[in-house]
Tab-separated table of N, CA, C and O in Angstrom:
chain	number	residue	atom	x	y	z
A	19	MET	N	89.478	105.620	-37.237
A	19	MET	CA	89.887	104.450	-37.987
A	19	MET	C	89.880	103.226	-37.054
A	19	MET	O	90.278	103.300	-35.911
A	20	ARG	N	89.387	102.098	-37.585
A	20	ARG	CA	89.310	100.883	-36.762
A	20	ARG	C	90.673	100.268	-36.554
A	20	ARG	O	91.495	100.213	-37.467
A	21	ALA	N	90.847	99.805	-35.346
A	21	ALA	CA	92.093	99.093	-35.060
A	21	ALA	C	91.937	97.651	-35.514
A	21	ALA	O	90.916	97.012	-35.248
A	22	LEU	N	92.930	97.176	-36.205
A	22	LEU	CA	92.896	95.795	-36.678
A	22	LEU	C	93.408	94.863	-35.587
A	22	LEU	O	94.348	95.190	-34.862
A	23	LEU	N	92.771	93.717	-35.498
A	23	LEU	CA	93.195	92.739	-34.501
A	23	LEU	C	94.467	92.061	-34.965
A	23	LEU	O	94.689	91.867	-36.165
A	24	SER	N	95.274	91.689	-34.014
A	24	SER	CA	96.475	90.931	-34.384
A	24	SER	C	96.045	89.572	-34.904
A	24	SER	O	94.920	89.117	-34.687
A	25	ARG	N	96.956	88.937	-35.596
A	25	ARG	CA	96.643	87.635	-36.195
A	25	ARG	C	96.240	86.609	-35.130
A	25	ARG	O	95.288	85.859	-35.296
A	26	LYS	N	96.967	86.599	-34.041
A	26	LYS	CA	96.698	85.646	-32.959
A	26	LYS	C	95.334	85.932	-32.322
A	26	LYS	O	94.552	85.028	-32.071
A	27	THR	N	95.046	87.200	-32.080
A	27	THR	CA	93.761	87.581	-31.489
A	27	THR	C	92.623	87.267	-32.451
A	27	THR	O	91.576	86.760	-32.046
A	28	ASN	N	92.836	87.543	-33.724
A	28	ASN	CA	91.823	87.264	-34.739
A	28	ASN	C	91.505	85.771	-34.791
A	28	ASN	O	90.342	85.371	-34.860
A	29	LYS	N	92.539	84.934	-34.721
A	29	LYS	CA	92.349	83.487	-34.743
A	29	LYS	C	91.564	83.028	-33.516
A	29	LYS	O	90.662	82.200	-33.604
A	30	ARG	N	91.915	83.587	-32.339
A	30	ARG	CA	91.216	83.228	-31.105
A	30	ARG	C	89.749	83.652	-31.149
A	30	ARG	O	88.861	82.916	-30.739
A	31	VAL	N	89.500	84.830	-31.681
A	31	VAL	CA	88.117	85.315	-31.791
A	31	VAL	C	87.317	84.417	-32.715
A	31	VAL	O	86.173	84.045	-32.417
A	32	LYS	N	87.895	84.034	-33.847
A	32	LYS	CA	87.198	83.133	-34.780
A	32	LYS	C	86.902	81.790	-34.121
A	32	LYS	O	85.831	81.224	-34.288
A	33	GLN	N	87.877	81.291	-33.351
A	33	GLN	CA	87.680	80.010	-32.662
A	33	GLN	C	86.568	80.136	-31.619
A	33	GLN	O	85.712	79.262	-31.506
A	34	ASP	N	86.560	81.218	-30.883
A	34	ASP	CA	85.503	81.449	-29.891
A	34	ASP	C	84.136	81.549	-30.558
A	34	ASP	O	83.148	81.048	-30.030
A	35	LEU	N	84.090	82.203	-31.719
A	35	LEU	CA	82.822	82.322	-32.451
A	35	LEU	C	82.324	80.956	-32.924
A	35	LEU	O	81.126	80.684	-32.883
A	36	LYS	N	83.243	80.098	-33.375
A	36	LYS	CA	82.844	78.754	-33.801
A	36	LYS	C	82.260	77.972	-32.633
A	36	LYS	O	81.251	77.290	-32.764
A	37	VAL	N	82.905	78.080	-31.480
A	37	VAL	CA	82.399	77.397	-30.281
A	37	VAL	C	81.023	77.932	-29.932
A	37	VAL	O	80.095	77.167	-29.646
A	38	GLN	N	80.874	79.254	-29.968
A	38	GLN	CA	79.582	79.863	-29.644
A	38	GLN	C	78.499	79.442	-30.632
A	38	GLN	O	77.364	79.175	-30.252
A	39	GLU	N	78.850	79.361	-31.918
A	39	GLU	CA	77.876	78.923	-32.926
A	39	GLU	C	77.423	77.495	-32.655
A	39	GLU	O	76.237	77.179	-32.761
A	40	LYS	N	78.362	76.638	-32.292
A	40	LYS	CA	77.996	75.251	-31.980
A	40	LYS	C	77.110	75.188	-30.741
A	40	LYS	O	76.161	74.418	-30.686
A	41	GLN	N	77.418	76.020	-29.747
A	41	GLN	CA	76.574	76.058	-28.550
A	41	GLN	C	75.185	76.567	-28.899
A	41	GLN	O	74.192	76.065	-28.375
A	42	ASN	N	75.108	77.550	-29.775
A	42	ASN	CA	73.802	78.059	-30.205
A	42	ASN	C	72.999	76.972	-30.902
A	42	ASN	O	71.787	76.870	-30.715
A	43	ILE	N	73.666	76.158	-31.705
A	43	ILE	CA	72.979	75.045	-32.368
A	43	ILE	C	72.466	74.056	-31.336
A	43	ILE	O	71.352	73.552	-31.446
A	44	GLU	N	73.278	73.783	-30.300
A	44	GLU	CA	72.850	72.879	-29.227
A	44	GLU	C	71.590	73.415	-28.546
A	44	GLU	O	70.651	72.677	-28.269
A	45	ILE	N	71.596	74.710	-28.282
A	45	ILE	CA	70.442	75.325	-27.615
A	45	ILE	C	69.218	75.251	-28.518
A	45	ILE	O	68.125	74.904	-28.068
A	46	ARG	N	69.397	75.562	-29.811
A	46	ARG	CA	68.274	75.481	-30.750
A	46	ARG	C	67.722	74.064	-30.825
A	46	ARG	O	66.506	73.864	-30.862
A	47	ASP	N	68.627	73.080	-30.852
A	47	ASP	CA	68.172	71.690	-30.890
A	47	ASP	C	67.383	71.330	-29.636
A	47	ASP	O	66.355	70.657	-29.699
A	48	SER	N	67.865	71.779	-28.490
A	48	SER	CA	67.181	71.499	-27.232
A	48	SER	C	65.795	72.144	-27.208
A	48	SER	O	64.803	71.509	-26.810
A	49	LEU	N	65.721	73.384	-27.655
A	49	LEU	CA	64.422	74.066	-27.696
A	49	LEU	C	63.481	73.413	-28.710
A	49	LEU	O	62.272	73.322	-28.468
A	50	ALA	N	64.026	72.955	-29.814
A	50	ALA	CA	63.198	72.273	-30.810
A	50	ALA	C	62.610	70.987	-30.224
A	50	ALA	O	61.440	70.650	-30.484
A	51	MET	N	63.386	70.280	-29.417
A	51	MET	CA	62.885	69.053	-28.786
A	51	MET	C	61.758	69.389	-27.817
A	51	MET	O	60.750	68.690	-27.760
A	52	GLU	N	61.912	70.464	-27.062
A	52	GLU	CA	60.848	70.882	-26.136
A	52	GLU	C	59.579	71.259	-26.902
A	52	GLU	O	58.475	70.910	-26.487
A	53	ARG	N	59.738	71.971	-28.016
A	53	ARG	CA	58.564	72.328	-28.835
A	53	ARG	C	57.882	71.078	-29.368
A	53	ARG	O	56.655	71.010	-29.431
A	54	THR	N	58.661	70.073	-29.740
A	54	THR	CA	58.093	68.818	-30.243
A	54	THR	C	57.290	68.121	-29.156
A	54	THR	O	56.185	67.623	-29.408
A	55	LYS	N	57.829	68.089	-27.937
A	55	LYS	CA	57.101	67.464	-26.822
A	55	LYS	C	55.791	68.198	-26.541
A	55	LYS	O	54.744	67.575	-26.327
A	56	LEU	N	55.854	69.517	-26.541
A	56	LEU	CA	54.644	70.311	-26.282
A	56	LEU	C	53.618	70.140	-27.402
A	56	LEU	O	52.411	70.091	-27.142
A	57	ALA	N	54.077	70.041	-28.635
A	57	ALA	CA	53.159	69.837	-29.755
A	57	ALA	C	52.453	68.488	-29.626
A	57	ALA	O	51.247	68.377	-29.909
A	58	ASN	N	53.178	67.471	-29.181
A	58	ASN	CA	52.569	66.160	-28.977
A	58	ASN	C	51.492	66.229	-27.892
A	58	ASN	O	50.409	65.651	-28.029
A	59	GLU	N	51.767	66.963	-26.818
A	59	GLU	CA	50.770	67.112	-25.753
A	59	GLU	C	49.549	67.890	-26.235
A	59	GLU	O	48.417	67.553	-25.896
A	60	ARG	N	49.777	68.937	-27.033
A	60	ARG	CA	48.641	69.707	-27.570
A	60	ARG	C	47.775	68.835	-28.482
A	60	ARG	O	46.555	68.949	-28.479
A	61	THR	N	48.414	67.967	-29.238
A	61	THR	CA	47.661	67.076	-30.108
A	61	THR	C	46.804	66.124	-29.288
A	61	THR	O	45.640	65.877	-29.621
A	62	LEU	N	47.362	65.588	-28.209
A	62	LEU	CA	46.575	64.724	-27.320
A	62	LEU	C	45.364	65.483	-26.777
A	62	LEU	O	44.250	64.956	-26.765
A	63	LEU	N	45.584	66.699	-26.328
A	63	LEU	CA	44.476	67.488	-25.789
A	63	LEU	C	43.410	67.758	-26.846
A	63	LEU	O	42.215	67.757	-26.541
A	64	ALA	N	43.816	67.953	-28.084
A	64	ALA	CA	42.842	68.163	-29.160
A	64	ALA	C	42.006	66.901	-29.384
A	64	ALA	O	40.787	66.981	-29.578
A	65	TYR	N	42.649	65.742	-29.358
A	65	TYR	CA	41.898	64.488	-29.484
A	65	TYR	C	40.905	64.329	-28.335
A	65	TYR	O	39.761	63.930	-28.535
A	66	MET	N	41.364	64.619	-27.114
A	66	MET	CA	40.482	64.471	-25.952
A	66	MET	C	39.316	65.463	-26.008
A	66	MET	O	38.191	65.124	-25.655
A	67	ARG	N	39.582	66.664	-26.473
A	67	ARG	CA	38.514	67.656	-26.600
A	67	ARG	C	37.473	67.203	-27.628
A	67	ARG	O	36.275	67.289	-27.401
A	68	THR	N	37.945	66.668	-28.742
A	68	THR	CA	37.031	66.170	-29.768
A	68	THR	C	36.237	64.981	-29.251
A	68	THR	O	35.023	64.881	-29.485
A	69	ALA	N	36.894	64.081	-28.549
A	69	ALA	CA	36.216	62.908	-27.996
A	69	ALA	C	35.140	63.323	-26.999
A	69	ALA	O	34.008	62.804	-27.034
A	70	MET	N	35.479	64.265	-26.142
A	70	MET	CA	34.507	64.730	-25.150
A	70	MET	C	33.312	65.395	-25.837
A	70	MET	O	32.163	65.185	-25.438
A	71	ALA	N	33.567	66.160	-26.880
A	71	ALA	CA	32.477	66.808	-27.608
A	71	ALA	C	31.560	65.777	-28.255
A	71	ALA	O	30.323	65.932	-28.234
A	72	LEU	N	32.135	64.720	-28.811
A	72	LEU	CA	31.309	63.671	-29.431
A	72	LEU	C	30.450	62.951	-28.393
A	72	LEU	O	29.260	62.690	-28.628
A	73	VAL	N	31.047	62.610	-27.267
A	73	VAL	CA	30.287	61.921	-26.217
A	73	VAL	C	29.171	62.820	-25.690
A	73	VAL	O	28.021	62.377	-25.534
A	74	LEU	N	29.483	64.067	-25.430
A	74	LEU	CA	28.458	64.998	-24.925
A	74	LEU	C	27.372	65.248	-25.960
A	74	LEU	O	26.180	65.339	-25.614
A	75	ALA	N	27.745	65.345	-27.222
A	75	ALA	CA	26.735	65.512	-28.275
A	75	ALA	C	25.839	64.286	-28.332
A	75	ALA	O	24.612	64.403	-28.470
A	76	GLY	N	26.435	63.102	-28.224
A	76	GLY	CA	25.642	61.868	-28.235
A	76	GLY	C	24.660	61.816	-27.079
A	76	GLY	O	23.479	61.486	-27.251
A	77	LEU	N	25.126	62.161	-25.893
A	77	LEU	CA	24.234	62.175	-24.731
A	77	LEU	C	23.129	63.218	-24.893
A	77	LEU	O	21.975	62.977	-24.507
A	78	THR	N	23.492	64.352	-25.461
A	78	THR	CA	22.495	65.409	-25.679
A	78	THR	C	21.424	64.945	-26.660
A	78	THR	O	20.224	65.151	-26.427
A	79	PHE	N	21.826	64.324	-27.756
A	79	PHE	CA	20.853	63.829	-28.734
A	79	PHE	C	19.927	62.793	-28.105
A	79	PHE	O	18.724	62.797	-28.344
A	80	ILE	N	20.489	61.901	-27.307
A	80	ILE	CA	19.672	60.854	-26.683
A	80	ILE	C	18.698	61.459	-25.677
A	80	ILE	O	17.525	61.073	-25.611
A	81	LYS	N	19.159	62.403	-24.895
A	81	LYS	CA	18.349	62.955	-23.807
A	81	LYS	C	17.288	63.948	-24.292
A	81	LYS	O	16.175	63.973	-23.776
A	82	LEU	N	17.630	64.788	-25.279
A	82	LEU	CA	16.726	65.869	-25.658
A	82	LEU	C	15.718	65.516	-26.759
A	82	LEU	O	14.666	66.126	-26.838
A	83	PHE	N	16.046	64.574	-27.607
A	83	PHE	CA	15.172	64.275	-28.741
A	83	PHE	C	14.492	62.924	-28.565
A	83	PHE	O	15.058	61.999	-27.990
A	84	GLU	N	13.281	62.847	-29.094
A	84	GLU	CA	12.540	61.579	-29.036
A	84	GLU	C	12.498	60.896	-30.388
A	84	GLU	O	12.065	59.756	-30.483
A	85	ASP	N	12.929	61.585	-31.428
A	85	ASP	CA	12.948	61.012	-32.778
A	85	ASP	C	14.028	59.916	-32.839
A	85	ASP	O	15.164	60.120	-32.411
A	86	PRO	N	13.694	58.730	-33.354
A	86	PRO	CA	14.662	57.626	-33.396
A	86	PRO	C	15.925	57.950	-34.214
A	86	PRO	O	16.992	57.414	-33.930
A	87	VAL	N	15.787	58.821	-35.201
A	87	VAL	CA	16.964	59.184	-35.995
A	87	VAL	C	17.980	59.913	-35.122
A	87	VAL	O	19.178	59.610	-35.139
A	88	TYR	N	17.524	60.883	-34.335
A	88	TYR	CA	18.419	61.624	-33.458
A	88	TYR	C	18.987	60.733	-32.365
A	88	TYR	O	20.152	60.864	-31.982
A	89	ILE	N	18.173	59.845	-31.835
A	89	ILE	CA	18.663	58.907	-30.819
A	89	ILE	C	19.727	57.990	-31.423
A	89	ILE	O	20.742	57.704	-30.799
A	90	GLY	N	19.506	57.561	-32.665
A	90	GLY	CA	20.502	56.731	-33.368
A	90	GLY	C	21.817	57.473	-33.569
A	90	GLY	O	22.902	56.911	-33.388
A	91	VAL	N	21.709	58.755	-33.939
A	91	VAL	CA	22.926	59.572	-34.087
A	91	VAL	C	23.639	59.675	-32.745
A	91	VAL	O	24.879	59.561	-32.668
A	92	GLY	N	22.875	59.868	-31.676
A	92	GLY	CA	23.471	59.950	-30.337
A	92	GLY	C	24.145	58.654	-29.938
A	92	GLY	O	25.247	58.667	-29.372
A	93	VAL	N	23.495	57.541	-30.248
A	93	VAL	CA	24.061	56.226	-29.906
A	93	VAL	C	25.355	55.981	-30.690
A	93	VAL	O	26.287	55.365	-30.179
A	94	LEU	N	25.437	56.481	-31.914
A	94	LEU	CA	26.657	56.327	-32.709
A	94	LEU	C	27.765	57.300	-32.260
A	94	LEU	O	28.950	56.987	-32.359
A	95	ALA	N	27.374	58.468	-31.791
A	95	ALA	CA	28.362	59.477	-31.416
A	95	ALA	C	29.145	59.086	-30.165
A	95	ALA	O	30.340	59.385	-30.066
A	96	ILE	N	28.483	58.406	-29.222
A	96	ILE	CA	29.170	58.053	-27.967
A	96	ILE	C	30.331	57.088	-28.205
A	96	ILE	O	31.462	57.365	-27.799
A	97	PRO	N	30.126	55.955	-28.882
A	97	PRO	CA	31.285	55.079	-29.123
A	97	PRO	C	32.324	55.715	-30.054
A	97	PRO	O	33.519	55.433	-29.940
A	98	SER	N	31.855	56.590	-30.955
A	98	SER	CA	32.817	57.291	-31.813
A	98	SER	C	33.733	58.175	-30.969
A	98	SER	O	34.944	58.227	-31.200
A	99	GLY	N	33.158	58.861	-30.009
A	99	GLY	CA	33.959	59.695	-29.111
A	99	GLY	C	34.949	58.877	-28.311
A	99	GLY	O	36.112	59.277	-28.143
A	100	LEU	N	34.505	57.742	-27.805
A	100	LEU	CA	35.413	56.872	-27.055
A	100	LEU	C	36.525	56.346	-27.963
A	100	LEU	O	37.690	56.260	-27.547
A	101	GLY	N	36.167	56.016	-29.204
A	101	GLY	CA	37.176	55.563	-30.169
A	101	GLY	C	38.215	56.635	-30.455
A	101	GLY	O	39.417	56.357	-30.522
A	102	VAL	N	37.766	57.876	-30.615
A	102	VAL	CA	38.694	58.985	-30.846
A	102	VAL	C	39.617	59.154	-29.641
A	102	VAL	O	40.819	59.383	-29.805
A	103	ALA	N	39.079	59.014	-28.444
A	103	ALA	CA	39.906	59.162	-27.237
A	103	ALA	C	40.984	58.079	-27.176
A	103	ALA	O	42.159	58.380	-26.916
A	104	PHE	N	40.616	56.834	-27.430
A	104	PHE	CA	41.597	55.755	-27.380
A	104	PHE	C	42.629	55.890	-28.493
A	104	PHE	O	43.821	55.663	-28.283
A	105	TYR	N	42.173	56.263	-29.690
A	105	TYR	CA	43.099	56.455	-30.803
A	105	TYR	C	44.083	57.584	-30.487
A	105	TYR	O	45.289	57.446	-30.704
A	106	GLY	N	43.586	58.695	-29.972
A	106	GLY	CA	44.448	59.829	-29.639
A	106	GLY	C	45.466	59.480	-28.573
A	106	GLY	O	46.645	59.854	-28.672
A	107	TYR	N	45.042	58.746	-27.552
A	107	TYR	CA	45.967	58.348	-26.502
A	107	TYR	C	47.027	57.384	-27.038
A	107	TYR	O	48.207	57.495	-26.712
A	108	GLY	N	46.593	56.445	-27.883
A	108	GLY	CA	47.553	55.507	-28.483
A	108	GLY	C	48.581	56.226	-29.341
A	108	GLY	O	49.781	55.928	-29.294
A	109	ARG	N	48.117	57.173	-30.112
A	109	ARG	CA	49.020	57.949	-30.965
A	109	ARG	C	49.981	58.769	-30.108
A	109	ARG	O	51.173	58.869	-30.418
A	110	PHE	N	49.472	59.352	-29.034
A	110	PHE	CA	50.304	60.143	-28.124
A	110	PHE	C	51.425	59.293	-27.535
A	110	PHE	O	52.588	59.704	-27.525
A	111	THR	N	51.096	58.106	-27.032
A	111	THR	CA	52.117	57.259	-26.408
A	111	THR	C	53.145	56.780	-27.430
A	111	THR	O	54.341	56.709	-27.126
A	112	LYS	N	52.697	56.478	-28.644
A	112	LYS	CA	53.619	56.047	-29.697
A	112	LYS	C	54.603	57.168	-30.034
A	112	LYS	O	55.806	56.945	-30.126
A	113	LYS	N	54.092	58.374	-30.202
A	113	LYS	CA	54.957	59.522	-30.522
A	113	LYS	C	55.865	59.863	-29.342
A	113	LYS	O	57.017	60.244	-29.529
A	114	GLN	N	55.347	59.717	-28.129
A	114	GLN	CA	56.141	60.014	-26.937
A	114	GLN	C	57.344	59.070	-26.847
A	114	GLN	O	58.447	59.499	-26.511
A	115	LYS	N	57.146	57.798	-27.165
A	115	LYS	CA	58.253	56.843	-27.156
A	115	LYS	C	59.283	57.217	-28.216
A	115	LYS	O	60.494	57.162	-27.972
A	116	ALA	N	58.821	57.589	-29.409
A	116	ALA	CA	59.740	57.968	-30.486
A	116	ALA	C	60.536	59.215	-30.099
A	116	ALA	O	61.758	59.282	-30.324
A	117	ILE	N	59.869	60.192	-29.509
A	117	ILE	CA	60.545	61.412	-29.075
A	117	ILE	C	61.577	61.080	-28.001
A	117	ILE	O	62.704	61.588	-28.017
A	118	SER	N	61.214	60.210	-27.077
A	118	SER	CA	62.126	59.823	-26.008
A	118	SER	C	63.364	59.118	-26.566
A	118	SER	O	64.484	59.367	-26.111
A	119	GLN	N	63.169	58.252	-27.552
A	119	GLN	CA	64.312	57.564	-28.160
A	119	GLN	C	65.235	58.546	-28.865
A	119	GLN	O	66.456	58.439	-28.778
A	120	HIS	N	64.661	59.528	-29.555
A	120	HIS	CA	65.484	60.532	-30.224
A	120	HIS	C	66.234	61.385	-29.202
A	120	HIS	O	67.373	61.772	-29.425
A	121	THR	N	65.589	61.672	-28.083
A	121	THR	CA	66.223	62.483	-27.048
A	121	THR	C	67.399	61.744	-26.427
A	121	THR	O	68.461	62.327	-26.217
A	122	THR	N	67.243	60.456	-26.146
A	122	THR	CA	68.336	59.701	-25.540
A	122	THR	C	69.452	59.418	-26.537
A	122	THR	O	70.610	59.271	-26.137
A	123	ALA	N	69.142	59.350	-27.824
A	123	ALA	CA	70.160	59.088	-28.839
A	123	ALA	C	70.954	60.346	-29.192
A	123	ALA	O	72.016	60.267	-29.796
A	124	TYR	N	70.456	61.498	-28.789
A	124	TYR	CA	71.105	62.770	-29.133
A	124	TYR	C	72.423	62.903	-28.374
A	124	TYR	O	72.491	62.660	-27.178
A	125	THR	N	73.470	63.279	-29.079
A	125	THR	CA	74.774	63.489	-28.477
A	125	THR	C	75.225	64.912	-28.770
A	125	THR	O	75.244	65.317	-29.928
A	126	PRO	N	75.580	65.669	-27.742
A	126	PRO	CA	76.048	67.028	-27.995
A	126	PRO	C	77.338	67.033	-28.804
A	126	PRO	O	78.172	66.146	-28.648
A	127	THR	N	77.492	68.033	-29.650
A	127	THR	CA	78.652	68.075	-30.534
A	127	THR	C	79.556	69.273	-30.290
A	127	THR	O	80.639	69.336	-30.851
A	128	SER	N	79.133	70.212	-29.501
A	128	SER	CA	79.993	71.374	-29.276
A	128	SER	C	81.201	70.947	-28.445
A	128	SER	O	81.143	69.995	-27.674
A	129	PRO	N	82.325	71.632	-28.583
A	129	PRO	CA	83.548	71.216	-27.889
A	129	PRO	C	83.405	71.148	-26.371
A	129	PRO	O	83.902	70.224	-25.749
A	130	ILE	N	82.698	72.094	-25.794
A	130	ILE	CA	82.548	72.089	-24.338
A	130	ILE	C	81.711	70.891	-23.906
A	130	ILE	O	82.075	70.165	-22.979
A	131	HIS	N	80.609	70.644	-24.597
A	131	HIS	CA	79.761	69.497	-24.256
A	131	HIS	C	80.510	68.190	-24.502
A	131	HIS	O	80.382	67.244	-23.735
A	132	ALA	N	81.285	68.134	-25.579
A	132	ALA	CA	82.050	66.926	-25.876
A	132	ALA	C	83.091	66.662	-24.786
A	132	ALA	O	83.296	65.520	-24.378
A	133	GLU	N	83.717	67.718	-24.302
A	133	GLU	CA	84.707	67.574	-23.233
A	133	GLU	C	84.058	67.066	-21.946
A	133	GLU	O	84.577	66.171	-21.277
A	134	VAL	N	82.913	67.634	-21.593
A	134	VAL	CA	82.192	67.194	-20.396
A	134	VAL	C	81.766	65.734	-20.545
A	134	VAL	O	81.906	64.932	-19.622
A	135	ALA	N	81.254	65.381	-21.727
A	135	ALA	CA	80.839	63.994	-21.962
A	135	ALA	C	82.034	63.049	-21.860
A	135	ALA	O	81.925	61.953	-21.299
A	136	ALA	N	83.198	63.470	-22.381
A	136	ALA	CA	84.400	62.631	-22.292
A	136	ALA	C	84.836	62.454	-20.845
A	136	ALA	O	85.222	61.360	-20.437
A	137	GLN	N	84.764	63.526	-20.064
A	137	GLN	CA	85.131	63.431	-18.657
A	137	GLN	C	84.171	62.518	-17.898
A	137	GLN	O	84.591	61.735	-17.047
A	138	GLN	N	82.884	62.618	-18.211
A	138	GLN	CA	81.903	61.760	-17.551
A	138	GLN	C	82.110	60.306	-17.943
A	138	GLN	O	81.958	59.411	-17.119
A	139	LYS	N	82.467	60.069	-19.198
A	139	LYS	CA	82.702	58.705	-19.653
A	139	LYS	C	83.944	58.139	-18.979
A	139	LYS	O	84.004	56.967	-18.597
A	140	LYS	N	84.953	58.988	-18.786
A	140	LYS	CA	86.196	58.578	-18.162
A	140	LYS	C	86.011	58.237	-16.683
A	140	LYS	O	86.523	57.247	-16.187
A	141	ASP	N	85.250	59.076	-15.971
A	141	ASP	CA	85.039	58.884	-14.527
A	141	ASP	C	83.579	59.181	-14.187
A	141	ASP	O	83.261	60.257	-13.709
A	142	PRO	N	82.660	58.226	-14.448
A	142	PRO	CA	81.238	58.488	-14.224
A	142	PRO	C	80.879	58.718	-12.763
A	142	PRO	O	79.944	59.447	-12.446
A	143	ALA	N	81.628	58.155	-11.834
A	143	ALA	CA	81.292	58.291	-10.408
A	143	ALA	C	81.545	59.714	-9.896
A	143	ALA	O	80.893	60.162	-8.962
A	144	ALA	N	82.450	60.435	-10.525
A	144	ALA	CA	82.800	61.773	-10.053
A	144	ALA	C	81.713	62.797	-10.378
A	144	ALA	O	81.666	63.856	-9.777
A	145	HIS	N	80.812	62.507	-11.320
A	145	HIS	CA	79.816	63.475	-11.767
A	145	HIS	C	78.403	63.146	-11.303
A	145	HIS	O	77.448	63.693	-11.805
A	146	ILE	N	78.276	62.241	-10.360
A	146	ILE	CA	76.929	61.867	-9.900
A	146	ILE	C	76.467	62.783	-8.818
A	146	ILE	O	77.104	63.328	-8.040
């Protein structure tokens, strides 16, 4: 037969579980932010890969074919690739700034983190 916890112990266990749940949420939020940063970097790499493929395809068309249609396609592909690269980089930097602002605006809410933040706010020189 299971032993029942005393009322005081039961209350303490529930309180500890609430603290742990809040800490778990903090960890999940932190990991979600890291996944967001990595996704932004992967997107940049995809843009750069596409841009490089367009430029290389353009150079290949110009170099290998003598037909003016293929040379025209090659001439159009090179600036298109450069445009994709600049667009991808611009999008990356814009998203990176937004992610950074969200990261700095984030405030931990678990009791332990709140206590540490309060102590740091009270005496910032002691925690440097």
